[in-house]
PDB file of C-alpha atoms in Angstrom:
ATOM      1  CA  MET A  10      55.115  35.708 -10.711  1.00  0.00           C
ATOM      2  CA  ASN A  11      53.041  32.913 -12.084  1.00  0.00           C
ATOM      3  CA  GLU A  12      49.388  33.625 -12.915  1.00  0.00           C
ATOM      4  CA  LEU A  13      46.590  31.148 -13.050  1.00  0.00           C
ATOM      5  CA  GLN A  14      43.386  32.298 -14.768  1.00  0.00           C
ATOM      6  CA  PHE A  15      40.076  30.586 -14.412  1.00  0.00           C
ATOM      7  CA  SER A  16      37.144  30.348 -16.743  1.00  0.00           C
ATOM      8  CA  LEU A  17      34.794  28.083 -14.846  1.00  0.00           C
ATOM      9  CA  PRO A  18      32.352  29.860 -12.543  1.00  0.00           C
ATOM     10  CA  SER A  19      32.019  28.674  -8.952  1.00  0.00           C
ATOM     11  CA  HIS A  20      29.773  29.531  -5.990  1.00  0.00           C
ATOM     12  CA  ASN A  21      30.473  30.710  -2.462  1.00  0.00           C
ATOM     13  CA  PRO A  22      30.213  29.655   0.259  1.00  0.00           C
ATOM     14  CA  PHE A  23      32.724  26.908  -0.377  1.00  0.00           C
ATOM     15  CA  SER A  24      31.222  23.464  -0.901  1.00  0.00           C
ATOM     16  CA  GLU A  25      33.506  20.392  -1.241  1.00  0.00           C
ATOM     17  CA  ALA A  26      30.764  18.642  -3.282  1.00  0.00           C
ATOM     18  CA  GLU A  27      30.848  21.389  -5.908  1.00  0.00           C
ATOM     19  CA  PHE A  28      34.620  21.507  -6.186  1.00  0.00           C
ATOM     20  CA  TRP A  29      35.734  19.564  -9.244  1.00  0.00           C
ATOM     21  CA  GLY A  30      37.880  19.909 -12.295  1.00  0.00           C
ATOM     22  CA  ARG A  31      40.684  22.001 -10.750  1.00  0.00           C
ATOM     23  CA  HIS A  32      43.214  19.323  -9.905  1.00  0.00           C
ATOM     24  CA  LYS A  33      45.691  20.526 -12.568  1.00  0.00           C
ATOM     25  CA  GLU A  34      45.629  24.071 -11.075  1.00  0.00           C
ATOM     26  CA  LEU A  35      45.973  22.671  -7.560  1.00  0.00           C
ATOM     27  CA  VAL A  36      49.082  20.651  -8.548  1.00  0.00           C
ATOM     28  CA  ALA A  37      50.613  23.701 -10.204  1.00  0.00           C
ATOM     29  CA  ILE A  38      50.026  25.915  -7.116  1.00  0.00           C
ATOM     30  CA  CYS A  39      51.447  23.287  -4.799  1.00  0.00           C
ATOM     31  CA  ARG A  40      54.539  22.886  -6.973  1.00  0.00           C
ATOM     32  CA  TYR A  41      55.102  26.665  -7.040  1.00  0.00           C
ATOM     33  CA  LEU A  42      54.859  26.985  -3.286  1.00  0.00           C
ATOM     34  CA  LEU A  43      56.856  23.803  -2.476  1.00  0.00           C
ATOM     35  CA  SER A  44      59.744  24.396  -4.910  1.00  0.00           C
ATOM     36  CA  GLU A  45      63.267  24.723  -3.495  1.00  0.00           C
ATOM     37  CA  ALA A  46      63.079  28.430  -4.258  1.00  0.00           C
ATOM     38  CA  PRO A  47      59.412  29.124  -3.396  1.00  0.00           C
ATOM     39  CA  ARG A  48      57.632  31.186  -5.935  1.00  0.00           C
ATOM     40  CA  SER A  49      54.567  33.376  -5.630  1.00  0.00           C
ATOM     41  CA  CYS A  50      51.413  32.532  -7.501  1.00  0.00           C
ATOM     42  CA  ALA A  51      48.679  35.011  -8.362  1.00  0.00           C
ATOM     43  CA  ILE A  52      45.217  33.610  -8.711  1.00  0.00           C
ATOM     44  CA  ILE A  53      43.290  35.878 -11.060  1.00  0.00           C
ATOM     45  CA  GLY A  54      39.725  35.707 -12.293  1.00  0.00           C
ATOM     46  CA  GLU A  55      36.334  37.440 -12.408  1.00  0.00           C
ATOM     47  CA  ASP A  56      33.961  37.428  -9.417  1.00  0.00           C
ATOM     48  CA  THR A  57      32.416  33.997  -8.662  1.00  0.00           C
ATOM     49  CA  PHE A  58      35.049  32.085 -10.723  1.00  0.00           C
ATOM     50  CA  GLY A  59      36.272  30.110  -7.747  1.00  0.00           C
ATOM     51  CA  LYS A  60      39.413  31.914  -6.528  1.00  0.00           C
ATOM     52  CA  THR A  61      38.335  31.849  -2.885  1.00  0.00           C
ATOM     53  CA  THR A  62      37.004  28.303  -3.211  1.00  0.00           C
ATOM     54  CA  LEU A  63      40.362  27.137  -4.588  1.00  0.00           C
ATOM     55  CA  LEU A  64      42.224  28.746  -1.686  1.00  0.00           C
ATOM     56  CA  GLN A  65      39.805  27.321   0.850  1.00  0.00           C
ATOM     57  CA  TYR A  66      40.322  23.901  -0.680  1.00  0.00           C
ATOM     58  CA  LEU A  67      44.099  24.302  -0.230  1.00  0.00           C
ATOM     59  CA  SER A  68      43.679  25.395   3.370  1.00  0.00           C
ATOM     60  CA  ASN A  69      41.473  22.387   4.184  1.00  0.00           C
ATOM     61  CA  ALA A  70      43.708  19.907   2.384  1.00  0.00           C
ATOM     62  CA  GLN A  71      43.942  17.271   5.138  1.00  0.00           C
ATOM     63  CA  GLU A  72      40.159  16.928   5.266  1.00  0.00           C
ATOM     64  CA  MET A  73      39.732  16.768   1.473  1.00  0.00           C
ATOM     65  CA  LEU A  74      42.143  14.277  -0.002  1.00  0.00           C
ATOM     66  CA  VAL A  75      41.277  13.071  -3.495  1.00  0.00           C
ATOM     67  CA  VAL A  76      41.430   9.317  -3.967  1.00  0.00           C
ATOM     68  CA  GLU A  77      42.048   9.392  -7.687  1.00  0.00           C
ATOM     69  CA  HIS A  78      44.916  11.941  -7.401  1.00  0.00           C
ATOM     70  CA  PRO A  79      47.686  10.517  -5.218  1.00  0.00           C
ATOM     71  CA  GLU A  80      50.275  13.079  -6.416  1.00  0.00           C
ATOM     72  CA  LEU A  81      47.948  15.922  -5.432  1.00  0.00           C
ATOM     73  CA  ASN A  82      47.291  14.278  -2.089  1.00  0.00           C
ATOM     74  CA  SER A  83      51.004  14.131  -1.378  1.00  0.00           C
ATOM     75  CA  LEU A  84      51.516  17.765  -2.368  1.00  0.00           C
ATOM     76  CA  LEU A  85      48.551  18.919  -0.254  1.00  0.00           C
ATOM     77  CA  MET A  86      49.958  17.105   2.798  1.00  0.00           C
ATOM     78  CA  GLN A  87      53.335  18.750   2.252  1.00  0.00           C
ATOM     79  CA  LEU A  88      51.671  22.175   2.058  1.00  0.00           C
ATOM     80  CA  LYS A  89      49.864  21.554   5.315  1.00  0.00           C
ATOM     81  CA  LYS A  90      53.109  20.748   7.089  1.00  0.00           C
ATOM     82  CA  LYS A  91      54.993  23.762   5.707  1.00  0.00           C
ATOM     83  CA  PHE A  92      52.367  26.598   5.682  1.00  0.00           C
ATOM     84  CA  VAL A  93      49.608  28.156   7.763  1.00  0.00           C
ATOM     85  CA  PHE A  94      46.711  29.265   5.611  1.00  0.00           C
ATOM     86  CA  VAL A  95      44.718  32.348   6.651  1.00  0.00           C
ATOM     87  CA  TYR A  96      41.842  34.023   4.819  1.00  0.00           C
ATOM     88  CA  LEU A  97      42.113  37.715   4.176  1.00  0.00           C
ATOM     89  CA  ASN A  98      39.602  39.505   1.930  1.00  0.00           C
ATOM     90  CA  CYS A  99      41.579  42.192   0.188  1.00  0.00           C
ATOM     91  CA  ALA A 100      38.688  43.658  -1.795  1.00  0.00           C
ATOM     92  CA  GLY A 101      38.689  47.078  -0.027  1.00  0.00           C
ATOM     93  CA  TYR A 102      42.368  47.916   0.139  1.00  0.00           C
ATOM     94  CA  GLY A 103      42.563  49.371  -3.390  1.00  0.00           C
ATOM     95  CA  ASP A 104      39.940  51.978  -2.470  1.00  0.00           C
ATOM     96  CA  GLU A 105      42.518  54.022  -0.612  1.00  0.00           C
ATOM     97  CA  VAL A 106      44.992  54.578  -3.443  1.00  0.00           C
ATOM     98  CA  ALA A 107      45.239  58.393  -3.248  1.00  0.00           C
ATOM     99  CA  ASP A 108      48.784  59.427  -2.346  1.00  0.00           C
ATOM    100  CA  ASP A 109      47.776  60.628   1.108  1.00  0.00           C
ATOM    101  CA  MET A 110      45.947  57.392   1.895  1.00  0.00           C
ATOM    102  CA  LYS A 111      48.528  54.757   0.797  1.00  0.00           C
ATOM    103  CA  ASP A 112      49.870  54.471   4.335  1.00  0.00           C
ATOM    104  CA  LEU A 113      46.356  53.782   5.619  1.00  0.00           C
ATOM    105  CA  ALA A 114      45.747  50.994   3.105  1.00  0.00           C
ATOM    106  CA  SER A 115      49.117  49.440   3.946  1.00  0.00           C
ATOM    107  CA  ALA A 116      48.528  49.690   7.681  1.00  0.00           C
ATOM    108  CA  ARG A 117      45.019  48.175   7.328  1.00  0.00           C
ATOM    109  CA  PHE A 118      46.402  45.261   5.273  1.00  0.00           C
ATOM    110  CA  TRP A 119      49.142  44.391   7.810  1.00  0.00           C
ATOM    111  CA  TRP A 120      46.806  44.732  10.800  1.00  0.00           C
ATOM    112  CA  ASP A 121      44.171  42.519   9.135  1.00  0.00           C
ATOM    113  CA  LEU A 122      46.851  39.940   8.245  1.00  0.00           C
ATOM    114  CA  TYR A 123      48.092  39.971  11.852  1.00  0.00           C
ATOM    115  CA  ASP A 124      44.564  39.433  13.155  1.00  0.00           C
ATOM    116  CA  ALA A 125      43.839  36.600  10.729  1.00  0.00           C
ATOM    117  CA  ALA A 126      47.133  34.849  11.471  1.00  0.00           C
ATOM    118  CA  TRP A 127      46.602  35.193  15.236  1.00  0.00           C
ATOM    119  CA  GLU A 128      43.101  33.792  15.014  1.00  0.00           C
ATOM    120  CA  LYS A 129      44.291  30.813  12.929  1.00  0.00           C
ATOM    121  CA  LEU A 130      47.244  30.006  15.194  1.00  0.00           C
ATOM    122  CA  HIS A 131      45.874  30.840  18.620  1.00  0.00           C
ATOM    123  CA  GLY A 132      42.073  31.141  18.321  1.00  0.00           C
ATOM    124  CA  GLY A 133      40.177  34.169  19.440  1.00  0.00           C
ATOM    125  CA  LYS A 134      40.937  37.867  18.932  1.00  0.00           C
ATOM    126  CA  SER A 135      44.502  39.055  18.713  1.00  0.00           C
ATOM    127  CA  PRO A 136      45.967  41.311  21.430  1.00  0.00           C
ATOM    128  CA  ARG A 137      46.513  44.872  20.281  1.00  0.00           C
ATOM    129  CA  LEU A 138      50.046  46.037  19.831  1.00  0.00           C
ATOM    130  CA  THR A 139      51.272  49.529  20.537  1.00  0.00           C
ATOM    131  CA  LYS A 140      51.644  51.331  17.209  1.00  0.00           C
ATOM    132  CA  PRO A 141      54.467  53.872  16.767  1.00  0.00           C
ATOM    133  CA  LYS A 142      53.538  57.426  15.806  1.00  0.00           C
ATOM    134  CA  LEU A 143      54.817  57.612  12.271  1.00  0.00           C
ATOM    135  CA  HIS A 144      53.287  60.854  10.907  1.00  0.00           C
ATOM    136  CA  ALA A 145      50.704  63.520  11.518  1.00  0.00           C
ATOM    137  CA  ASP A 146      47.799  61.336  10.323  1.00  0.00           C
ATOM    138  CA  GLN A 147      48.553  58.583  12.872  1.00  0.00           C
ATOM    139  CA  GLU A 148      45.540  59.462  15.035  1.00  0.00           C
ATOM    140  CA  TYR A 149      43.267  59.098  11.935  1.00  0.00           C
ATOM    141  CA  ILE A 150      44.839  55.796  11.090  1.00  0.00           C
ATOM    142  CA  ASP A 151      44.455  54.521  14.668  1.00  0.00           C
ATOM    143  CA  THR A 152      40.780  55.439  14.563  1.00  0.00           C
ATOM    144  CA  ALA A 153      40.218  53.733  11.189  1.00  0.00           C
ATOM    145  CA  LEU A 154      41.807  50.553  12.387  1.00  0.00           C
TER     146      LEU A 154
END
């Protein structure tokens, strides 16, 4: 997996006016994702270093083309045609790492991803699916979700 590390602090909420100096990283991410054998790309950095801002910029690519970077513009448009971008804050999933809670963290992640993808594609809240009873803690997991 490719890792990009940032050293320039940024500020949330995302502001297009404050987004500058990351065109090299954007081109690298676009190339990873658009390659013939798509590769994953981890974006790693301290709090407030612009990871979310960078991803929000990628997800709003059509609205934010950069005049002085035609290669980046082309890559951003290709991304927009090939992918659906959803925002999922994963900050709390690592809190449930005890052996007996790993299933809960995994279930929460997939349900949150489902909700975010549904909202992006269809608007509004996602319909609830029937969840299979997998183990004795299923009632606890259903309540937590």
